[in-house]
CSV table of C-alpha atoms and ligand atoms in Angstrom, one decimal:
chain,number,residue,atom,x,y,z
A,1,MET,CA,6.5,-9.4,-9.0
A,2,LYS,CA,3.2,-9.9,-10.4
A,3,ILE,CA,0.4,-8.9,-9.0
A,4,ASP,CA,-3.0,-9.8,-9.6
A,5,ILE,CA,-6.1,-7.5,-7.8
A,6,LEU,CA,-9.7,-9.2,-7.9
A,7,THR,CA,-11.8,-6.3,-7.6
A,8,LEU,CA,-15.6,-6.1,-8.6
A,9,PHE,CA,-14.3,-2.2,-9.7
A,10,PRO,CA,-11.7,-2.4,-11.5
A,11,GLU,CA,-12.5,1.2,-12.6
A,12,SER,CA,-11.1,2.1,-9.6
A,13,PHE,CA,-7.0,1.3,-10.3
A,14,SER,CA,-7.1,4.5,-12.7
A,15,TYR,CA,-3.9,5.6,-9.5
A,16,LEU,CA,-2.0,3.0,-10.4
A,17,ASN,CA,-1.1,3.6,-14.1
A,18,SER,CA,0.5,7.0,-13.0
A,19,SER,CA,3.7,7.7,-12.2
A,20,ILE,CA,6.2,5.9,-10.6
A,21,ILE,CA,3.9,2.6,-10.6
A,22,LYS,CA,3.4,3.8,-13.8
A,23,ARG,CA,7.1,4.3,-15.4
A,24,ALA,CA,7.8,0.4,-12.2
A,25,GLN,CA,5.4,-1.3,-14.8
A,26,GLU,CA,7.1,0.4,-17.7
A,27,GLY,CA,10.5,-1.4,-16.5
A,28,GLY,CA,8.9,-4.8,-16.2
A,29,GLN,CA,9.6,-4.5,-12.5
A,30,LEU,CA,6.1,-4.7,-11.7
A,31,GLU,CA,3.0,-6.6,-13.8
A,32,ILE,CA,-0.5,-5.5,-12.6
A,33,ASN,CA,-3.2,-7.2,-13.5
A,34,LEU,CA,-7.2,-6.1,-12.4
A,35,VAL,CA,-9.5,-9.2,-12.2
A,36,ASP,CA,-13.2,-8.4,-12.1
A,37,ILE,CA,-14.5,-10.7,-9.7
A,38,ARG,CA,-18.6,-10.2,-11.6
A,39,GLN,CA,-16.9,-12.8,-14.1
A,40,PHE,CA,-16.5,-15.0,-12.3
A,41,SER,CA,-20.5,-16.1,-11.1
A,42,LYS,CA,-22.3,-18.7,-11.7
A,43,ASN,CA,-25.3,-17.3,-10.5
A,44,LYS,CA,-27.2,-16.4,-13.6
A,45,HIS,CA,-27.5,-12.4,-12.9
A,46,LYS,CA,-23.7,-12.6,-12.1
A,47,LYS,CA,-24.6,-11.1,-8.7
A,48,CYS,CA,-21.8,-11.3,-6.5
A,49,ASP,CA,-23.4,-10.0,-3.2
A,50,ASP,CA,-26.3,-11.4,-0.4
A,51,THR,CA,-28.4,-10.7,2.6
A,52,PRO,CA,-25.6,-12.2,6.0
A,53,PHE,CA,-26.7,-15.2,7.7
A,54,GLY,CA,-28.7,-14.0,11.2
A,55,GLY,CA,-29.1,-11.0,10.0
A,56,GLY,CA,-27.5,-7.8,10.4
A,57,ALA,CA,-27.4,-4.2,8.2
A,58,GLY,CA,-25.9,-4.5,4.2
A,59,MET,CA,-24.4,-7.7,2.5
A,60,LEU,CA,-21.8,-9.7,1.9
A,61,MET,CA,-20.0,-10.5,-0.7
A,62,THR,CA,-20.5,-13.9,-1.7
A,63,PRO,CA,-17.5,-17.1,-1.0
A,64,GLN,CA,-18.2,-18.5,-4.6
A,65,PRO,CA,-16.7,-15.5,-7.6
A,66,ILE,CA,-13.9,-14.7,-5.1
A,67,PHE,CA,-12.5,-18.5,-4.5
A,68,ASP,CA,-13.4,-19.2,-8.3
A,69,ALA,CA,-11.1,-16.1,-9.1
A,70,VAL,CA,-8.4,-16.5,-6.6
A,71,LYS,CA,-8.5,-20.6,-7.5
A,72,SER,CA,-7.6,-19.4,-11.2
A,73,LEU,CA,-4.5,-17.6,-10.6
A,74,GLN,CA,-3.1,-19.2,-8.0
A,75,GLN,CA,0.3,-20.6,-8.4
A,76,PRO,CA,3.0,-22.9,-5.8
A,77,ASN,CA,4.5,-19.0,-5.3
A,78,SER,CA,1.3,-17.1,-4.7
A,79,HIS,CA,0.9,-15.5,-1.9
A,80,ILE,CA,-2.7,-14.3,-0.5
A,81,VAL,CA,-3.3,-11.1,0.5
A,82,PHE,CA,-6.7,-9.9,2.6
A,83,PRO,CA,-7.2,-5.7,3.1
A,84,SER,CA,-8.7,-5.9,6.3
A,85,PRO,CA,-9.4,-3.5,9.3
A,86,SER,CA,-8.8,-6.6,11.7
A,87,GLY,CA,-5.7,-6.9,9.7
A,88,GLN,CA,-2.0,-6.4,11.0
A,89,THR,CA,-1.9,-2.4,10.8
A,90,LEU,CA,0.7,-2.5,7.7
A,91,SER,CA,4.0,-1.5,8.4
A,92,PRO,CA,7.7,-0.5,6.4
A,93,GLN,CA,8.3,-4.0,7.5
A,94,ILE,CA,5.7,-5.6,6.1
A,95,ALA,CA,5.9,-4.2,2.3
A,96,GLN,CA,9.3,-5.2,2.6
A,97,ASP,CA,8.9,-8.4,2.7
A,98,LEU,CA,6.1,-8.1,1.0
A,99,ALA,CA,8.1,-6.6,-1.7
A,100,LYS,CA,10.3,-10.1,-2.3
A,101,LYS,CA,7.8,-12.1,-3.5
A,102,GLU,CA,7.4,-13.6,-6.8
A,103,HIS,CA,3.5,-13.5,-7.0
A,104,LEU,CA,0.8,-11.4,-4.8
A,105,ILE,CA,-2.6,-12.0,-4.9
A,106,PHE,CA,-5.1,-8.9,-4.1
A,107,ILE,CA,-8.7,-9.9,-3.0
A,108,CYS,CA,-10.8,-6.5,-2.2
A,109,GLY,CA,-14.0,-6.8,0.0
A,110,HIS,CA,-17.1,-4.2,-0.5
A,111,TYR,CA,-20.0,-3.7,1.1
A,112,GLU,CA,-20.0,-5.0,4.2
A,113,GLY,CA,-17.2,-7.9,4.1
A,114,ILE,CA,-16.4,-11.3,2.7
A,115,ASP,CA,-17.6,-14.6,4.1
A,116,GLN,CA,-15.3,-16.1,6.3
A,117,ARG,CA,-15.4,-19.6,4.7
A,118,VAL,CA,-13.3,-17.6,1.4
A,119,LEU,CA,-10.4,-16.1,4.8
A,120,ASP,CA,-10.6,-19.7,6.9
A,121,LEU,CA,-9.8,-21.6,2.7
A,122,LEU,CA,-7.4,-19.8,1.0
A,123,ASN,CA,-5.8,-18.1,4.8
A,124,PRO,CA,-5.0,-15.0,3.2
A,125,GLN,CA,-3.0,-12.4,4.9
A,126,GLU,CA,-5.1,-10.0,6.2
A,127,ILE,CA,-3.3,-6.4,6.2
A,128,SER,CA,-4.9,-2.9,8.0
A,129,ILE,CA,-4.2,0.5,7.3
A,130,GLY,CA,-5.4,2.3,9.9
A,131,ASP,CA,-7.8,2.2,12.5
A,132,TYR,CA,-10.6,3.2,10.9
A,133,VAL,CA,-13.1,1.7,8.6
A,134,LEU,CA,-13.8,2.2,4.7
A,135,THR,CA,-16.5,1.5,2.0
A,136,GLY,CA,-14.0,-1.3,0.7
A,137,GLY,CA,-11.0,-2.8,0.3
A,138,GLU,CA,-9.4,-1.2,-3.2
A,139,LEU,CA,-8.1,2.1,-1.7
A,140,PRO,CA,-6.4,0.0,1.5
A,141,THR,CA,-5.4,-2.5,-2.3
A,142,MET,CA,-4.0,0.5,-4.0
A,143,VAL,CA,-2.2,2.0,-0.6
A,144,ILE,CA,-0.4,-1.4,0.0
A,145,VAL,CA,1.0,-1.6,-3.8
A,146,ASP,CA,2.2,1.6,-3.7
A,147,CYS,CA,3.3,1.5,-1.1
A,148,LEU,CA,5.5,-2.2,-1.1
A,149,SER,CA,6.3,-1.3,-4.9
A,150,ARG,CA,8.9,1.2,-4.0
A,151,PHE,CA,10.9,-1.6,-1.9
A,152,ILE,CA,11.3,-3.5,-5.6
A,153,ASP,CA,14.7,-3.1,-7.1
A,154,GLY,CA,14.9,-0.3,-9.2
A,155,VAL,CA,11.6,1.7,-8.7
A,156,ILE,CA,13.0,4.2,-7.0
A,157,SER,CA,16.5,4.7,-6.2
A,158,LYS,CA,17.7,3.4,-2.8
A,159,GLU,CA,19.7,7.2,-1.3
A,160,SER,CA,15.1,7.9,-1.8
A,161,LEU,CA,14.4,5.3,0.8
A,162,CYS,CA,17.3,5.2,2.9
A,163,GLU,CA,16.6,8.8,3.9
A,164,GLU,CA,12.6,8.2,4.0
A,165,SER,CA,10.3,8.9,7.6
A,166,PHE,CA,10.5,5.7,8.8
A,167,SER,CA,13.9,4.4,7.9
A,168,ASN,CA,15.7,4.8,11.0
A,169,GLY,CA,12.6,5.7,13.0
A,170,SER,CA,12.5,9.1,13.4
A,171,LEU,CA,10.9,11.5,11.0
A,172,GLU,CA,12.7,12.9,8.0
A,173,TYR,CA,14.1,16.7,7.7
A,174,PRO,CA,12.3,19.4,5.5
A,175,GLN,CA,13.4,19.0,2.2
A,176,TYR,CA,13.5,23.0,-0.2
A,177,THR,CA,14.0,23.2,-4.1
A,178,ARG,CA,14.2,26.5,-6.3
A,179,PRO,CA,13.3,29.8,-5.4
A,180,GLN,CA,16.1,30.7,-3.0
A,181,ILE,CA,13.2,32.9,-1.6
A,182,PHE,CA,10.0,32.5,-2.2
A,183,GLU,CA,6.9,35.0,-0.5
A,184,GLY,CA,9.9,36.0,1.6
A,185,LEU,CA,10.2,32.9,3.1
A,186,ALA,CA,14.5,32.1,2.5
A,187,VAL,CA,16.1,28.4,2.3
A,188,PRO,CA,18.5,27.6,5.4
A,189,GLU,CA,21.6,28.8,4.7
A,190,VAL,CA,23.6,25.3,5.2
A,191,LEU,CA,21.8,24.4,2.2
A,192,LEU,CA,23.3,26.2,0.2
A,193,SER,CA,27.3,26.2,1.4
A,194,GLY,CA,28.0,23.2,-0.2
A,195,ASN,CA,29.9,21.8,3.3
A,196,HIS,CA,27.9,18.3,2.7
A,197,ALA,CA,29.0,17.5,6.3
A,198,GLN,CA,27.8,20.1,8.0
A,199,ILE,CA,24.1,19.5,5.8
A,200,ALA,CA,23.6,15.7,6.8
A,201,LYS,CA,24.7,17.2,10.3
A,202,TRP,CA,21.5,19.8,10.1
A,203,ARG,CA,19.4,17.2,8.4
A,204,GLU,CA,19.9,14.8,11.5
A,205,GLU,CA,19.4,17.8,14.1
A,206,GLU,CA,16.1,18.6,12.1
A,207,SER,CA,14.6,14.9,12.3
A,208,LYS,CA,14.9,14.4,15.6
A,209,LYS,CA,13.5,17.5,17.1
A,210,ARG,CA,10.7,16.9,14.2
A,211,THR,CA,10.3,12.9,15.6
A,212,GLN,CA,10.3,14.7,19.0
A,213,ASN,CA,7.6,17.3,18.7
A,214,ARG,CA,4.9,15.4,15.4
A,215,ARG,CA,5.8,11.4,17.2
A,216,PRO,CA,7.2,12.0,19.8
A,217,ASP,CA,5.8,7.7,20.5
A,218,LEU,CA,8.9,6.6,17.5
A,219,ILE,CA,11.5,7.9,20.1
A,220,LYS,CA,10.0,5.3,22.7
A,221,GLU,CA,9.2,2.6,20.9
A,222,LYS,CA,13.3,2.7,20.1
B,1,ADE,N1,-11.3,-1.8,4.1
B,1,ADE,C1,-12.3,-0.9,5.3
B,1,ADE,N2,-11.4,-0.6,5.9
B,1,ADE,C2,-10.0,-1.3,5.7
B,1,ADE,C3,-8.5,-0.8,6.8
B,1,ADE,N3,-9.2,0.3,7.6
B,1,ADE,N4,-8.1,-1.7,6.3
B,1,ADE,C4,-7.7,-2.5,5.2
B,1,ADE,N5,-9.4,-2.9,4.5
B,1,ADE,C5,-10.2,-2.2,4.6
């Protein structure tokens, strides 16, 4: 999959060059290209923002640089995403659907937002990462890219996907590694037993308990 990320702040994306997402790029499962929107501005000072018509606080991103940047990259198989608090809330299903696309173009808004006409012309999928407002679309883009990358074949193991929180509508069971005793706290005996049926049963029960205590809404939704 190829992902183009349009932003005024390409330097803020170093997170995507570490750990699992870095490995996915090195392994060829993922190609991430950062595009500086400012390069596309036809303004002689490369300005990309202006005050809102009708008044109001802050600045808006002007439509021309964003529109031209998208048009320079868009192919028949491209799917455009605009992270926005007004979008659908990100879910595992949305991430899984995005992971099936061949080419994604993310538009990162900043300041108070972007001119509505760009959205009307490009008709992107608007996705929110939660009911709170951030200063720009950069962090939400990284959240969405990280989340969808896990669903691309070969990025993480199928087993990890099956056992994680939300995969079957409940939260994941607690996990332990070495040492067997840490600050006086021992690893639950059953996990050392080698009895896989009992371990699976214990994990299922812990997962149920945790979901009931922390997210009873997930159980009611089922
Ligand atoms: N941009 C600013 N806040 C956001 C949010 N909560 N989700 C997605 N994009 C955003």
